[in-house]
C-alpha positions as a LaTeX table, in Angstrom:
\begin{tabular}{lrrr}
\hline
Residue & $x$ (\AA) & $y$ (\AA) & $z$ (\AA) \\
\hline
Met1 & 126.26 & 130.80 & 100.79 \\
Arg2 & 123.15 & 128.59 & 101.83 \\
Thr3 & 121.01 & 127.12 & 98.80 \\
Lys4 & 117.83 & 125.59 & 99.64 \\
Gln5 & 117.40 & 122.12 & 97.62 \\
Lys6 & 113.86 & 121.71 & 95.88 \\
Val7 & 112.49 & 118.86 & 94.38 \\
Ala8 & 109.31 & 119.69 & 92.50 \\
Leu9 & 106.55 & 117.33 & 94.33 \\
Phe10 & 108.39 & 116.40 & 97.26 \\
Gly11 & 109.64 & 120.37 & 98.33 \\
Ser12 & 113.26 & 119.20 & 99.26 \\
Leu13 & 115.82 & 116.57 & 98.86 \\
Arg14 & 115.26 & 115.48 & 102.91 \\
Thr15 & 111.51 & 114.88 & 101.90 \\
Leu16 & 112.50 & 112.86 & 98.62 \\
Val17 & 115.30 & 110.65 & 100.24 \\
Val18 & 112.79 & 109.78 & 103.16 \\
Ser19 & 110.19 & 109.19 & 100.55 \\
Ser20 & 112.60 & 106.91 & 98.81 \\
Ile21 & 113.16 & 104.75 & 102.10 \\
Phe22 & 109.33 & 104.41 & 102.34 \\
Val23 & 109.00 & 103.00 & 99.13 \\
Ala24 & 111.83 & 100.69 & 99.99 \\
Leu25 & 110.08 & 99.81 & 103.11 \\
Ser26 & 106.94 & 99.18 & 101.46 \\
Ile27 & 108.47 & 96.61 & 99.05 \\
Ile28 & 110.20 & 94.41 & 101.49 \\
Leu29 & 107.24 & 94.41 & 103.88 \\
Gly30 & 104.66 & 94.10 & 101.38 \\
Lys31 & 106.54 & 91.51 & 98.84 \\
Tyr32 & 109.17 & 90.15 & 100.67 \\
Leu33 & 108.09 & 89.83 & 104.17 \\
Ala34 & 104.26 & 89.28 & 103.25 \\
Ile35 & 102.42 & 86.16 & 105.15 \\
Pro36 & 100.58 & 84.47 & 102.68 \\
Val37 & 97.11 & 82.56 & 103.79 \\
Gly38 & 95.84 & 80.41 & 100.99 \\
Asn39 & 95.40 & 81.77 & 97.67 \\
Ile40 & 93.58 & 84.90 & 98.39 \\
Met41 & 94.59 & 86.22 & 101.94 \\
Arg42 & 98.08 & 87.84 & 102.17 \\
Phe43 & 99.17 & 89.74 & 105.59 \\
Ser44 & 101.70 & 92.52 & 105.62 \\
Phe45 & 102.84 & 96.04 & 106.56 \\
Glu46 & 103.23 & 96.94 & 102.91 \\
Ser47 & 100.64 & 100.22 & 103.58 \\
Leu48 & 102.14 & 101.24 & 106.68 \\
Pro49 & 105.21 & 103.25 & 105.16 \\
Val50 & 102.72 & 104.51 & 102.30 \\
Leu51 & 100.39 & 105.88 & 105.28 \\
Leu52 & 103.50 & 107.12 & 106.93 \\
Ala53 & 104.26 & 109.17 & 104.07 \\
Gly54 & 100.97 & 110.71 & 103.71 \\
Phe55 & 100.82 & 111.49 & 107.27 \\
Ser56 & 104.29 & 113.14 & 107.46 \\
Phe57 & 104.51 & 115.10 & 104.19 \\
Gly58 & 101.17 & 115.28 & 102.92 \\
Pro59 & 98.54 & 113.45 & 100.52 \\
Leu60 & 100.34 & 113.70 & 97.03 \\
Val61 & 103.42 & 112.44 & 98.50 \\
Gly62 & 101.67 & 109.51 & 100.28 \\
Met63 & 100.19 & 109.14 & 96.85 \\
Ala64 & 103.45 & 109.00 & 95.03 \\
Val65 & 104.78 & 106.70 & 97.46 \\
Gly66 & 102.08 & 104.20 & 97.13 \\
Ile67 & 102.25 & 104.19 & 93.11 \\
Val68 & 106.16 & 103.98 & 92.95 \\
Ala69 & 106.13 & 101.29 & 95.65 \\
Asp70 & 103.25 & 99.06 & 93.66 \\
Leu71 & 105.16 & 99.84 & 90.33 \\
Leu72 & 108.42 & 98.85 & 91.64 \\
Gly73 & 107.63 & 96.26 & 93.78 \\
Ser74 & 105.65 & 94.45 & 91.04 \\
Leu75 & 108.47 & 94.64 & 88.72 \\
Leu76 & 111.10 & 93.41 & 91.11 \\
Arg77 & 108.74 & 90.29 & 91.83 \\
Gly78 & 108.01 & 89.50 & 88.21 \\
Tyr79 & 104.22 & 90.18 & 88.53 \\
Asp80 & 101.77 & 91.86 & 86.11 \\
Ile81 & 101.46 & 95.65 & 86.46 \\
Asn82 & 97.78 & 96.27 & 87.30 \\
Leu83 & 96.84 & 99.93 & 87.10 \\
Thr84 & 93.71 & 99.27 & 88.69 \\
Val85 & 95.74 & 97.97 & 91.69 \\
Thr86 & 98.44 & 100.85 & 91.47 \\
Leu87 & 95.19 & 103.26 & 91.68 \\
Gly88 & 94.30 & 101.58 & 94.72 \\
Ala89 & 97.74 & 101.84 & 96.29 \\
Ala90 & 97.71 & 105.97 & 95.23 \\
Val91 & 94.34 & 106.00 & 97.21 \\
Ile92 & 96.17 & 104.52 & 99.99 \\
Gly93 & 98.56 & 107.44 & 100.25 \\
Leu94 & 96.42 & 109.74 & 99.41 \\
Gly95 & 93.44 & 108.96 & 101.51 \\
Gly96 & 95.79 & 108.56 & 104.53 \\
Gly97 & 97.29 & 111.89 & 104.05 \\
Leu98 & 93.76 & 113.58 & 103.56 \\
Cys99 & 92.39 & 111.90 & 106.61 \\
Tyr100 & 95.48 & 112.50 & 108.84 \\
Arg101 & 94.94 & 116.31 & 108.10 \\
Leu102 & 90.76 & 116.40 & 108.16 \\
Phe103 & 90.65 & 114.43 & 111.44 \\
Arg104 & 93.62 & 116.70 & 113.05 \\
Ser105 & 90.95 & 117.89 & 115.96 \\
Leu106 & 90.58 & 113.91 & 116.92 \\
Pro107 & 92.37 & 112.14 & 120.00 \\
Asp108 & 95.36 & 110.69 & 118.23 \\
Leu109 & 94.04 & 107.14 & 118.46 \\
Ala110 & 90.61 & 108.11 & 116.61 \\
Arg111 & 92.83 & 110.26 & 114.24 \\
Ile112 & 94.85 & 107.53 & 113.26 \\
Ile113 & 92.21 & 104.45 & 113.20 \\
Leu114 & 90.13 & 106.93 & 110.67 \\
Ser115 & 93.16 & 107.70 & 108.76 \\
Val116 & 93.95 & 103.54 & 108.18 \\
Val117 & 90.44 & 102.13 & 107.88 \\
Ile118 & 88.92 & 104.81 & 105.51 \\
Pro119 & 91.85 & 104.50 & 102.74 \\
His120 & 92.23 & 100.51 & 103.31 \\
Leu121 & 88.47 & 100.18 & 102.49 \\
Ile122 & 88.36 & 102.79 & 99.43 \\
Gly123 & 92.15 & 101.52 & 98.06 \\
Ser124 & 92.60 & 97.91 & 99.52 \\
Val125 & 88.87 & 96.42 & 99.80 \\
Leu126 & 87.09 & 98.38 & 96.93 \\
Ile127 & 89.55 & 99.77 & 94.36 \\
Lys128 & 92.67 & 96.56 & 94.56 \\
Thr129 & 89.89 & 94.00 & 94.84 \\
Val130 & 87.57 & 95.52 & 91.62 \\
Gly131 & 91.22 & 95.45 & 90.08 \\
Leu132 & 92.27 & 91.94 & 91.05 \\
Ser133 & 88.88 & 90.34 & 89.67 \\
Leu134 & 89.22 & 91.39 & 86.26 \\
His135 & 92.80 & 90.41 & 86.16 \\
Tyr136 & 92.38 & 87.03 & 87.59 \\
Thr137 & 88.28 & 86.56 & 86.55 \\
Thr138 & 87.90 & 85.81 & 90.10 \\
Pro139 & 84.24 & 86.28 & 90.95 \\
Leu140 & 83.98 & 89.68 & 92.44 \\
Pro141 & 81.50 & 89.10 & 95.40 \\
Ala142 & 83.40 & 86.16 & 96.88 \\
Leu143 & 86.89 & 87.98 & 96.62 \\
Met144 & 85.42 & 90.96 & 98.34 \\
Leu145 & 84.31 & 89.14 & 101.16 \\
Trp146 & 87.80 & 87.56 & 101.83 \\
Arg147 & 89.81 & 90.63 & 101.14 \\
Leu148 & 87.30 & 92.74 & 103.62 \\
Leu149 & 88.24 & 89.90 & 106.12 \\
Asn150 & 91.84 & 90.18 & 105.00 \\
Tyr151 & 92.00 & 94.41 & 105.36 \\
Ile152 & 90.23 & 94.30 & 108.71 \\
Ile153 & 92.83 & 92.61 & 110.23 \\
Val154 & 95.62 & 94.25 & 108.05 \\
Ala155 & 94.12 & 98.02 & 108.87 \\
Ala156 & 94.05 & 96.76 & 112.72 \\
Met157 & 97.70 & 95.84 & 112.53 \\
Asp158 & 98.70 & 98.90 & 110.55 \\
Ala159 & 96.61 & 101.10 & 113.24 \\
Thr160 & 98.22 & 99.66 & 115.98 \\
Ala161 & 102.05 & 99.91 & 114.85 \\
Leu162 & 101.38 & 103.41 & 113.59 \\
Tyr163 & 99.92 & 104.37 & 116.94 \\
Leu164 & 102.93 & 103.15 & 118.38 \\
Leu165 & 105.22 & 104.63 & 116.27 \\
Leu166 & 103.74 & 107.74 & 116.46 \\
Lys167 & 104.02 & 107.83 & 120.23 \\
Ser168 & 107.53 & 108.36 & 119.96 \\
Lys169 & 108.71 & 112.09 & 120.10 \\
Thr170 & 111.80 & 111.06 & 118.21 \\
Val171 & 109.73 & 109.86 & 115.36 \\
Arg172 & 107.08 & 112.67 & 115.30 \\
His173 & 110.23 & 115.11 & 115.37 \\
His174 & 112.47 & 113.56 & 112.36 \\
Leu175 & 108.99 & 113.15 & 110.40 \\
Ser176 & 107.61 & 116.67 & 111.26 \\
Ile177 & 104.42 & 115.07 & 112.26 \\
Gln178 & 102.06 & 117.26 & 114.31 \\
\hline
\end{tabular}
């Protein structure tokens, strides 16, 4: 007798387990392997697993991965919880999943670029920057400019890595990506 295991938002135990791996990867890439440049800029692939979760399992799972990775990563590193920054992480997963589905008819490279750039502009550059500006009482215009530059580079890194990953038929098959 075969039973299907359902896990609310995630739909299956497999999706929950892979999403948990994405959370762990995001924390490692973002909190432990990030490359800081001064006090304002930081380069990492922390959003890559969040975007991949949204591409693979849909916008709601991408959003959940972004939220859990940000909250758990902050706790593990001893950072203050900043709910505005967490909202930005959620928007990256949600936006990545929505854009990836919305731009289905575009060629792969264009689809991936738009599905990375749009969520980064809204989640990382706008929402997270406002949250950081309020938390650290840093002037918003200066911080916004630095973070825009930072996330142009990060988005290019993320899009390149995702494009290369998604070119692999094995990766696409195991993540059930169309």
